[in-house]
Amino acid sequence: MVDVLYSLVDVTQRFDQLIFDPFYIHNLDMTSMMMKSFYDCNYSIEDKVLDRICKNILPRIHYQINELIIEQNSIERVLHTINYPQLYSLSLMDFTEEVLLKYLTDNTTLRRLLDEQITCLKLDFKYDTTLSISETSSIMFALILSLCKRLVKLNFYEFYERSRICTFEISSMNCTSSTLTELVINIETFDDCLYLLDGRLNCLSKLIINIQEIANTIGTIDNTVKKLPKLKQFSLMSYRRTACYDNLIIPLLRRMINLEELLLFLSIITEENYIDGIQLYDSILIYMPQLNKFSFSIDTCIAVHNIEFALSSNEDIQRSFIRKEYGSVYSQVEIFPREYKRRCTSCSLPYRFESRCHIYSLPYQFKMLFFLNNSFQGSLFNNV
């Protein structure tokens, strides 16, 4: 967008009429991405391009801009050059935590926009190998909710690989909103998930979360009784294995009685049989009568103990997905040889695994794949 404006403006009168026609320009992306590596991207535009846009273009289109994308190095020039009376969507790209917190705390122009106009906010942080779980990110999350009186949609990380992990164990934090309906966030624990769903975001209808680790909770927030009737869309992703599927994940999902869309990306440790279509229906789906879309990638690892039952075959698992709610499903079972089980133990894993099974809905919706071996069916994927 920036390159087009820079190259075509003031070339001819006809070009100017097209470029500045209010029917066409409502969204302005003031970034230009240069990828140095998978994690390290530069979104800054050249100074001469920025100068020309701020001087010759923004004064002619500012009144019609609805959505604006800006990065850390240009925010001063872009936001302080002129007002944007129709702006409601703001994306802040490639910011360090310290700089963004300073703007949220001290910058009157940004604070005024957040307070009076912004209904949709997206954040993206610079990649930093030294940061993971961040108290600063949690403070910014609470600050944004308190500043944004009209906020409806909040994406607290634009790209998972560059995201920060929030945690709400700080008792002094007050994260409440009576307007927020959609939230995308990366959190540390399952307690953080329960915290967000305890009623403080009482209009929330869409929640997309990545949980760093799903482990036993401290138990201060009820996860069994209170239903979540307003929640319509829920996405739960966690890349680490968890042994808390039965006592944490299932009770939470059963509270979502009006859910319409569900997405699960989980790796589960169990001493029982593989999770299959029958188990998913009896444990979860039967409690969601409004559900019309269910996407999943679930890896079940069977822990080695005294297994006294026969594990399901791949054919058994395929037959379990005959219900119309599932659509096309792929499954794969792998029985580990004895030497692999010993190798797992020597790597200090808390369990030895007898076997595992991976089930996922098609078309595949995720960027990662748990189960990759010589029998991988690459033909099932559009992108590999």
Short mmCIF file of C-alpha atoms in Angstrom, two decimals:
data_model
loop_
_atom_site.label_atom_id
_atom_site.label_comp_id
_atom_site.label_asym_id
_atom_site.label_seq_id
_atom_site.Cartn_x
_atom_site.Cartn_y
_atom_site.Cartn_z
CA MET A 1 0.00 0.00 0.00
CA VAL A 2 2.75 2.46 0.94
CA ASP A 3 4.74 1.65 -2.18
CA VAL A 4 1.72 2.21 -4.41
CA LEU A 5 0.94 5.58 -2.86
CA TYR A 6 4.55 6.70 -3.05
CA SER A 7 5.03 5.70 -6.68
CA LEU A 8 1.73 6.93 -8.14
CA VAL A 9 0.82 10.10 -6.29
CA ASP A 10 1.31 13.35 -8.25
CA VAL A 11 2.20 11.44 -11.42
CA THR A 12 -0.90 12.55 -13.32
CA GLN A 13 -4.17 14.16 -12.35
CA ARG A 14 -6.04 11.00 -13.32
CA PHE A 15 -3.88 8.86 -11.04
CA ASP A 16 -4.49 11.28 -8.19
CA GLN A 17 -8.24 11.09 -8.71
CA LEU A 18 -8.10 7.31 -8.46
CA ILE A 19 -5.66 7.17 -5.56
CA PHE A 20 -7.49 9.69 -3.41
CA ASP A 21 -10.99 8.58 -4.25
CA PRO A 22 -12.69 8.05 -0.86
CA PHE A 23 -14.49 5.05 -2.28
CA TYR A 24 -11.19 3.14 -2.54
CA ILE A 25 -8.92 4.22 0.28
CA HIS A 26 -10.13 3.31 3.76
CA ASN A 27 -7.31 1.08 4.97
CA LEU A 28 -3.75 2.36 5.17
CA ASP A 29 -0.78 0.06 5.81
CA MET A 30 2.25 2.15 6.77
CA THR A 31 4.65 -0.79 6.93
CA SER A 32 6.93 -2.52 4.47
CA MET A 33 8.11 -5.92 5.65
CA MET A 34 11.64 -7.13 5.03
CA MET A 35 12.25 -10.63 6.36
CA LYS A 36 15.72 -11.26 7.74
CA SER A 37 14.78 -14.64 9.18
CA PHE A 38 11.65 -16.57 10.16
CA TYR A 39 11.51 -14.69 13.47
CA ASP A 40 13.21 -11.42 12.60
CA CYS A 41 11.25 -9.05 10.35
CA ASN A 42 11.72 -5.35 9.74
CA TYR A 43 8.54 -3.36 9.07
CA SER A 44 10.03 0.13 8.73
CA ILE A 45 9.66 2.16 5.55
CA GLU A 46 12.37 4.41 4.17
CA ASP A 47 12.62 7.91 5.61
CA LYS A 48 12.12 9.62 2.25
CA VAL A 49 8.98 7.57 1.62
CA LEU A 50 7.66 8.35 5.09
CA ASP A 51 8.41 12.06 4.65
CA ARG A 52 6.52 12.29 1.40
CA ILE A 53 3.52 10.37 2.68
CA CYS A 54 3.26 12.49 5.83
CA LYS A 55 3.66 15.72 3.88
CA ASN A 56 1.77 15.12 0.63
CA ILE A 57 -0.60 12.20 1.14
CA LEU A 58 -1.93 11.98 4.70
CA PRO A 59 -3.38 15.52 4.66
CA ARG A 60 -5.47 14.50 1.63
CA ILE A 61 -6.83 11.17 2.91
CA HIS A 62 -6.80 11.38 6.71
CA TYR A 63 -10.54 12.01 7.03
CA GLN A 64 -11.46 8.75 5.26
CA ILE A 65 -9.06 6.30 6.96
CA ASN A 66 -10.86 3.56 8.92
CA GLU A 67 -7.99 1.11 9.48
CA LEU A 68 -4.36 2.00 10.09
CA ILE A 69 -1.25 -0.19 10.42
CA ILE A 70 1.87 1.49 11.79
CA GLU A 71 5.22 0.37 13.18
CA GLN A 72 7.40 1.62 16.00
CA ASN A 73 9.66 3.95 14.01
CA SER A 74 6.87 5.83 12.25
CA ILE A 75 4.23 6.14 14.95
CA GLU A 76 5.29 9.64 15.98
CA ARG A 77 5.13 11.01 12.44
CA VAL A 78 1.93 9.27 11.45
CA LEU A 79 -0.19 9.77 14.55
CA HIS A 80 0.97 13.30 15.32
CA THR A 81 0.80 14.64 11.78
CA ILE A 82 -2.96 14.82 11.60
CA ASN A 83 -6.22 13.57 13.10
CA TYR A 84 -8.10 10.52 11.85
CA PRO A 85 -11.75 11.15 12.68
CA GLN A 86 -13.02 7.91 11.10
CA LEU A 87 -10.32 5.61 12.46
CA TYR A 88 -11.61 2.60 14.38
CA SER A 89 -9.02 -0.15 13.71
CA LEU A 90 -5.36 0.18 14.73
CA SER A 91 -2.49 -2.30 14.31
CA LEU A 92 0.78 -1.60 16.13
CA MET A 93 3.51 -3.65 14.48
CA ASP A 94 7.06 -4.56 15.49
CA PHE A 95 7.15 -2.80 18.87
CA THR A 96 9.39 -3.59 21.80
CA GLU A 97 7.55 -4.07 25.06
CA GLU A 98 9.24 -1.09 26.69
CA VAL A 99 8.39 1.32 23.88
CA LEU A 100 4.79 0.20 23.59
CA LEU A 101 4.26 0.42 27.35
CA LYS A 102 5.67 3.95 27.30
CA TYR A 103 3.25 4.98 24.55
CA LEU A 104 0.31 3.42 26.36
CA THR A 105 1.30 5.25 29.53
CA ASP A 106 2.50 8.66 28.31
CA ASN A 107 1.43 9.33 24.73
CA THR A 108 -1.68 11.51 24.83
CA THR A 109 -2.49 11.09 21.12
CA LEU A 110 -2.49 7.30 21.26
CA ARG A 111 -4.34 7.26 24.57
CA ARG A 112 -7.02 9.57 23.17
CA LEU A 113 -7.51 7.33 20.12
CA LEU A 114 -7.78 4.23 22.28
CA ASP A 115 -10.19 5.93 24.65
CA GLU A 116 -12.50 7.57 22.11
CA GLN A 117 -12.32 5.73 18.78
CA ILE A 118 -10.59 2.36 18.57
CA THR A 119 -12.83 -0.71 18.50
CA CYS A 120 -10.29 -3.13 16.96
CA LEU A 121 -6.68 -3.34 18.17
CA LYS A 122 -3.86 -5.65 17.03
CA LEU A 123 -0.38 -5.87 18.55
CA ASP A 124 2.85 -7.35 17.25
CA PHE A 125 6.11 -7.42 19.22
CA LYS A 126 9.70 -7.51 18.06
CA TYR A 127 11.20 -10.96 18.33
CA ASP A 128 13.36 -11.30 21.44
CA THR A 129 15.02 -14.59 22.37
CA THR A 130 15.43 -13.45 25.98
CA LEU A 131 11.70 -12.97 26.58
CA SER A 132 8.97 -15.52 27.06
CA ILE A 133 6.64 -15.07 30.00
CA SER A 134 6.36 -11.34 30.47
CA GLU A 135 4.98 -9.34 33.38
CA THR A 136 5.15 -6.25 31.17
CA SER A 137 2.82 -7.84 28.61
CA SER A 138 0.33 -8.67 31.34
CA ILE A 139 0.43 -5.08 32.59
CA MET A 140 -0.11 -3.78 29.04
CA PHE A 141 -3.09 -6.10 28.61
CA ALA A 142 -4.74 -4.69 31.72
CA LEU A 143 -3.85 -1.13 30.71
CA ILE A 144 -5.38 -1.56 27.25
CA LEU A 145 -8.64 -2.86 28.69
CA SER A 146 -8.82 0.12 31.03
CA LEU A 147 -8.00 2.65 28.29
CA CYS A 148 -10.17 1.33 25.46
CA LYS A 149 -13.74 2.22 26.34
CA ARG A 150 -15.06 1.06 22.95
CA LEU A 151 -12.82 -1.95 22.31
CA VAL A 152 -14.59 -4.90 20.69
CA LYS A 153 -11.71 -6.94 19.19
CA LEU A 154 -8.25 -7.38 20.69
CA ASN A 155 -5.50 -9.44 19.08
CA PHE A 156 -2.68 -9.49 21.61
CA TYR A 157 -0.31 -11.17 19.20
CA GLU A 158 -0.41 -10.88 15.43
CA PHE A 159 2.13 -13.70 14.97
CA TYR A 160 2.50 -16.55 17.46
CA GLU A 161 6.26 -16.86 16.86
CA ARG A 162 6.77 -13.25 18.05
CA SER A 163 4.17 -13.23 20.81
CA ARG A 164 4.57 -12.67 24.53
CA ILE A 165 3.10 -14.95 27.17
CA CYS A 166 0.74 -13.24 29.59
CA THR A 167 0.01 -14.43 33.10
CA PHE A 168 -2.54 -13.05 35.52
CA GLU A 169 -1.18 -14.32 38.80
CA ILE A 170 -0.45 -10.73 39.83
CA SER A 171 -3.25 -10.10 42.31
CA SER A 172 -3.24 -6.32 41.84
CA MET A 173 -4.17 -6.56 38.15
CA ASN A 174 -7.74 -5.73 37.21
CA CYS A 175 -8.48 -6.98 33.70
CA THR A 176 -12.11 -6.15 33.01
CA SER A 177 -14.11 -5.05 29.98
CA SER A 178 -17.82 -4.70 29.29
CA THR A 179 -17.36 -4.23 25.52
CA LEU A 180 -14.77 -6.81 24.40
CA THR A 181 -16.29 -9.61 22.30
CA GLU A 182 -13.21 -11.13 20.59
CA LEU A 183 -9.81 -11.89 22.14
CA VAL A 184 -6.66 -13.56 20.78
CA ILE A 185 -3.98 -14.09 23.42
CA ASN A 186 -1.04 -16.28 24.46
CA ILE A 187 -1.10 -17.25 28.15
CA GLU A 188 1.05 -19.22 30.56
CA THR A 189 -1.27 -21.56 32.46
CA PHE A 190 -4.74 -23.04 32.48
CA ASP A 191 -5.48 -20.84 35.49
CA ASP A 192 -4.98 -17.83 33.21
CA CYS A 193 -7.62 -19.25 30.88
CA LEU A 194 -10.07 -19.69 33.74
CA TYR A 195 -9.26 -16.16 34.89
CA LEU A 196 -10.27 -14.72 31.51
CA LEU A 197 -13.52 -16.71 31.58
CA ASP A 198 -14.60 -15.95 35.15
CA GLY A 199 -16.95 -13.13 34.11
CA ARG A 200 -14.58 -10.15 33.97
CA LEU A 201 -14.97 -10.11 30.15
CA ASN A 202 -18.71 -10.49 30.28
CA CYS A 203 -19.44 -9.89 26.58
CA LEU A 204 -16.79 -12.27 25.24
CA SER A 205 -18.11 -14.41 22.38
CA LYS A 206 -14.85 -15.42 20.65
CA LEU A 207 -11.70 -16.56 22.45
CA ILE A 208 -8.55 -17.83 20.74
CA ILE A 209 -5.84 -18.87 23.19
CA ASN A 210 -2.47 -20.58 23.17
CA ILE A 211 -1.60 -22.02 26.57
CA GLN A 212 2.06 -22.55 27.39
CA GLU A 213 1.34 -25.46 29.71
CA ILE A 214 -1.87 -27.20 30.75
CA ALA A 215 -1.14 -28.56 34.21
CA ASN A 216 -3.01 -28.85 37.50
CA THR A 217 -4.47 -25.53 38.61
CA ILE A 218 -4.35 -23.81 41.97
CA GLY A 219 -8.11 -24.37 42.16
CA THR A 220 -9.25 -20.88 43.15
CA ILE A 221 -11.56 -20.47 40.11
CA ASP A 222 -14.48 -22.84 39.60
CA ASN A 223 -14.30 -24.86 36.38
CA THR A 224 -17.42 -26.99 36.67
CA VAL A 225 -20.59 -25.13 37.62
CA LYS A 226 -20.80 -21.74 35.89
CA LYS A 227 -21.82 -22.01 32.24
CA LEU A 228 -20.48 -19.79 29.45
CA PRO A 229 -23.60 -19.15 27.34
CA LYS A 230 -22.22 -16.09 25.48
CA LEU A 231 -19.18 -17.89 24.10
CA LYS A 232 -19.76 -18.82 20.45
CA GLN A 233 -16.25 -19.55 19.16
CA PHE A 234 -13.37 -21.10 21.09
CA SER A 235 -9.88 -22.12 20.00
CA LEU A 236 -7.55 -23.93 22.41
CA MET A 237 -3.98 -24.69 21.39
CA SER A 238 -1.12 -26.03 23.47
CA TYR A 239 2.09 -27.50 22.07
CA ARG A 240 3.22 -29.26 25.24
CA ARG A 241 1.89 -32.62 26.33
CA THR A 242 -0.68 -32.58 29.10
CA ALA A 243 -2.07 -35.23 31.43
CA CYS A 244 -5.00 -32.98 32.44
CA TYR A 245 -7.40 -33.62 29.59
CA ASP A 246 -10.05 -35.32 31.72
CA ASN A 247 -9.93 -33.11 34.80
CA LEU A 248 -9.34 -29.68 33.20
CA ILE A 249 -10.07 -29.51 29.47
CA ILE A 250 -13.28 -31.56 29.35
CA PRO A 251 -14.99 -29.71 32.26
CA LEU A 252 -14.14 -26.36 30.64
CA LEU A 253 -15.55 -27.36 27.25
CA ARG A 254 -18.75 -28.68 28.81
CA ARG A 255 -19.47 -25.18 30.15
CA MET A 256 -19.68 -23.80 26.58
CA ILE A 257 -23.29 -24.77 26.01
CA ASN A 258 -23.93 -22.42 23.05
CA LEU A 259 -20.63 -22.89 21.24
CA GLU A 260 -20.85 -22.81 17.44
CA GLU A 261 -17.18 -23.23 16.46
CA LEU A 262 -14.51 -25.25 18.27
CA LEU A 263 -10.83 -25.72 17.42
CA LEU A 264 -8.49 -27.95 19.45
CA PHE A 265 -4.75 -28.54 19.04
CA LEU A 266 -3.62 -30.82 21.87
CA SER A 267 -1.13 -33.51 22.81
CA ILE A 268 -2.57 -35.68 25.57
CA ILE A 269 -1.00 -38.24 27.90
CA THR A 270 -3.37 -40.92 29.12
CA GLU A 271 -3.38 -44.39 30.65
CA GLU A 272 -6.62 -45.21 28.85
CA ASN A 273 -7.39 -45.85 25.19
CA TYR A 274 -6.84 -43.41 22.34
CA ILE A 275 -9.15 -40.43 21.98
CA ASP A 276 -11.47 -41.14 19.07
CA GLY A 277 -14.75 -39.96 17.60
CA ILE A 278 -16.91 -41.77 20.15
CA GLN A 279 -14.96 -40.37 23.09
CA LEU A 280 -15.06 -36.83 21.68
CA TYR A 281 -18.80 -37.01 21.14
CA ASP A 282 -19.67 -38.52 24.53
CA SER A 283 -17.31 -36.27 26.49
CA ILE A 284 -17.65 -32.95 24.65
CA LEU A 285 -19.84 -32.61 21.57
CA ILE A 286 -23.04 -33.89 23.15
CA TYR A 287 -22.86 -30.87 25.48
CA MET A 288 -22.70 -28.43 22.53
CA PRO A 289 -26.01 -28.67 20.64
CA GLN A 290 -25.30 -25.49 18.62
CA LEU A 291 -21.89 -26.62 17.34
CA ASN A 292 -21.60 -26.47 13.54
CA LYS A 293 -17.81 -26.45 13.01
CA PHE A 294 -15.24 -28.63 14.77
CA SER A 295 -11.57 -28.63 13.73
CA PHE A 296 -8.97 -30.58 15.67
CA SER A 297 -5.52 -32.06 15.80
CA ILE A 298 -5.20 -34.35 18.82
CA ASP A 299 -2.21 -36.52 19.63
CA THR A 300 -2.84 -39.23 22.25
CA CYS A 301 0.19 -40.79 23.97
CA ILE A 302 -0.49 -43.99 25.91
CA ALA A 303 1.63 -44.15 29.05
CA VAL A 304 3.21 -47.50 29.88
CA HIS A 305 1.64 -49.05 32.93
CA ASN A 306 -0.23 -52.29 33.38
CA ILE A 307 -2.45 -51.91 30.33
CA GLU A 308 -5.22 -54.48 30.70
CA PHE A 309 -7.24 -53.59 27.60
CA ALA A 310 -6.70 -53.88 23.88
CA LEU A 311 -5.74 -50.62 22.21
CA SER A 312 -7.88 -49.53 19.28
CA SER A 313 -6.59 -50.19 15.79
CA ASN A 314 -6.45 -47.48 13.16
CA GLU A 315 -9.51 -49.07 11.53
CA ASP A 316 -11.40 -48.87 14.85
CA ILE A 317 -10.57 -45.18 15.12
CA GLN A 318 -11.68 -44.44 11.57
CA ARG A 319 -15.03 -46.17 12.21
CA SER A 320 -15.55 -44.03 15.32
CA PHE A 321 -15.81 -40.89 13.17
CA ILE A 322 -18.88 -41.90 11.18
CA ARG A 323 -21.05 -39.17 12.71
CA LYS A 324 -21.86 -36.27 10.37
CA GLU A 325 -20.40 -33.75 12.86
CA TYR A 326 -16.87 -34.79 11.93
CA GLY A 327 -16.58 -34.72 8.16
CA SER A 328 -13.28 -36.07 6.84
CA VAL A 329 -10.85 -37.26 9.53
CA TYR A 330 -7.37 -38.76 9.22
CA SER A 331 -5.91 -41.02 11.90
CA GLN A 332 -2.59 -42.74 12.43
CA VAL A 333 -1.51 -45.19 15.13
CA GLU A 334 2.10 -45.96 16.00
CA ILE A 335 3.24 -48.71 18.37
CA PHE A 336 6.66 -47.91 19.81
CA PRO A 337 9.37 -50.58 19.89
CA ARG A 338 10.87 -51.47 23.24
CA GLU A 339 14.11 -49.58 22.60
CA TYR A 340 12.17 -46.36 21.90
CA LYS A 341 10.39 -46.63 25.23
CA ARG A 342 13.75 -46.88 26.99
CA ARG A 343 15.02 -43.89 25.04
CA CYS A 344 12.06 -41.79 26.18
CA THR A 345 12.90 -42.56 29.79
CA SER A 346 16.57 -41.69 29.37
CA CYS A 347 15.56 -38.26 27.99
CA SER A 348 14.01 -37.43 31.39
CA LEU A 349 10.43 -37.42 30.14
CA PRO A 350 7.94 -37.98 32.97
CA TYR A 351 6.33 -40.93 31.17
CA ARG A 352 7.30 -43.87 29.03
CA PHE A 353 4.99 -44.28 26.07
CA GLU A 354 3.54 -47.53 24.78
CA SER A 355 2.07 -46.02 21.63
CA ARG A 356 0.42 -42.93 20.27
CA CYS A 357 -2.37 -41.97 17.93
CA HIS A 358 -2.85 -38.77 15.99
CA ILE A 359 -6.28 -37.73 14.74
CA TYR A 360 -7.02 -34.57 12.80
CA SER A 361 -9.85 -33.10 10.82
CA LEU A 362 -9.47 -32.33 7.14
CA PRO A 363 -8.69 -29.96 5.58
CA TYR A 364 -5.84 -29.45 8.05
CA GLN A 365 -6.13 -26.09 9.86
CA PHE A 366 -2.82 -25.83 11.71
CA LYS A 367 0.76 -24.74 11.07
CA MET A 368 2.31 -27.55 13.12
CA LEU A 369 2.00 -31.33 13.00
CA PHE A 370 2.61 -33.60 15.99
CA PHE A 371 2.95 -36.85 14.11
CA LEU A 372 5.55 -37.13 11.36
CA ASN A 373 7.15 -40.41 10.31
CA ASN A 374 7.68 -42.58 7.23
CA SER A 375 3.94 -43.08 6.73
CA PHE A 376 3.19 -39.34 6.54
CA GLN A 377 0.47 -38.71 3.95
CA GLY A 378 1.69 -35.52 2.30
CA SER A 379 -1.04 -35.71 -0.35
CA LEU A 380 -3.58 -34.69 2.32
CA PHE A 381 -2.06 -31.20 2.62
CA ASN A 382 -2.12 -28.26 0.26
CA ASN A 383 1.04 -26.82 1.86
CA VAL A 384 3.86 -28.82 3.46
#
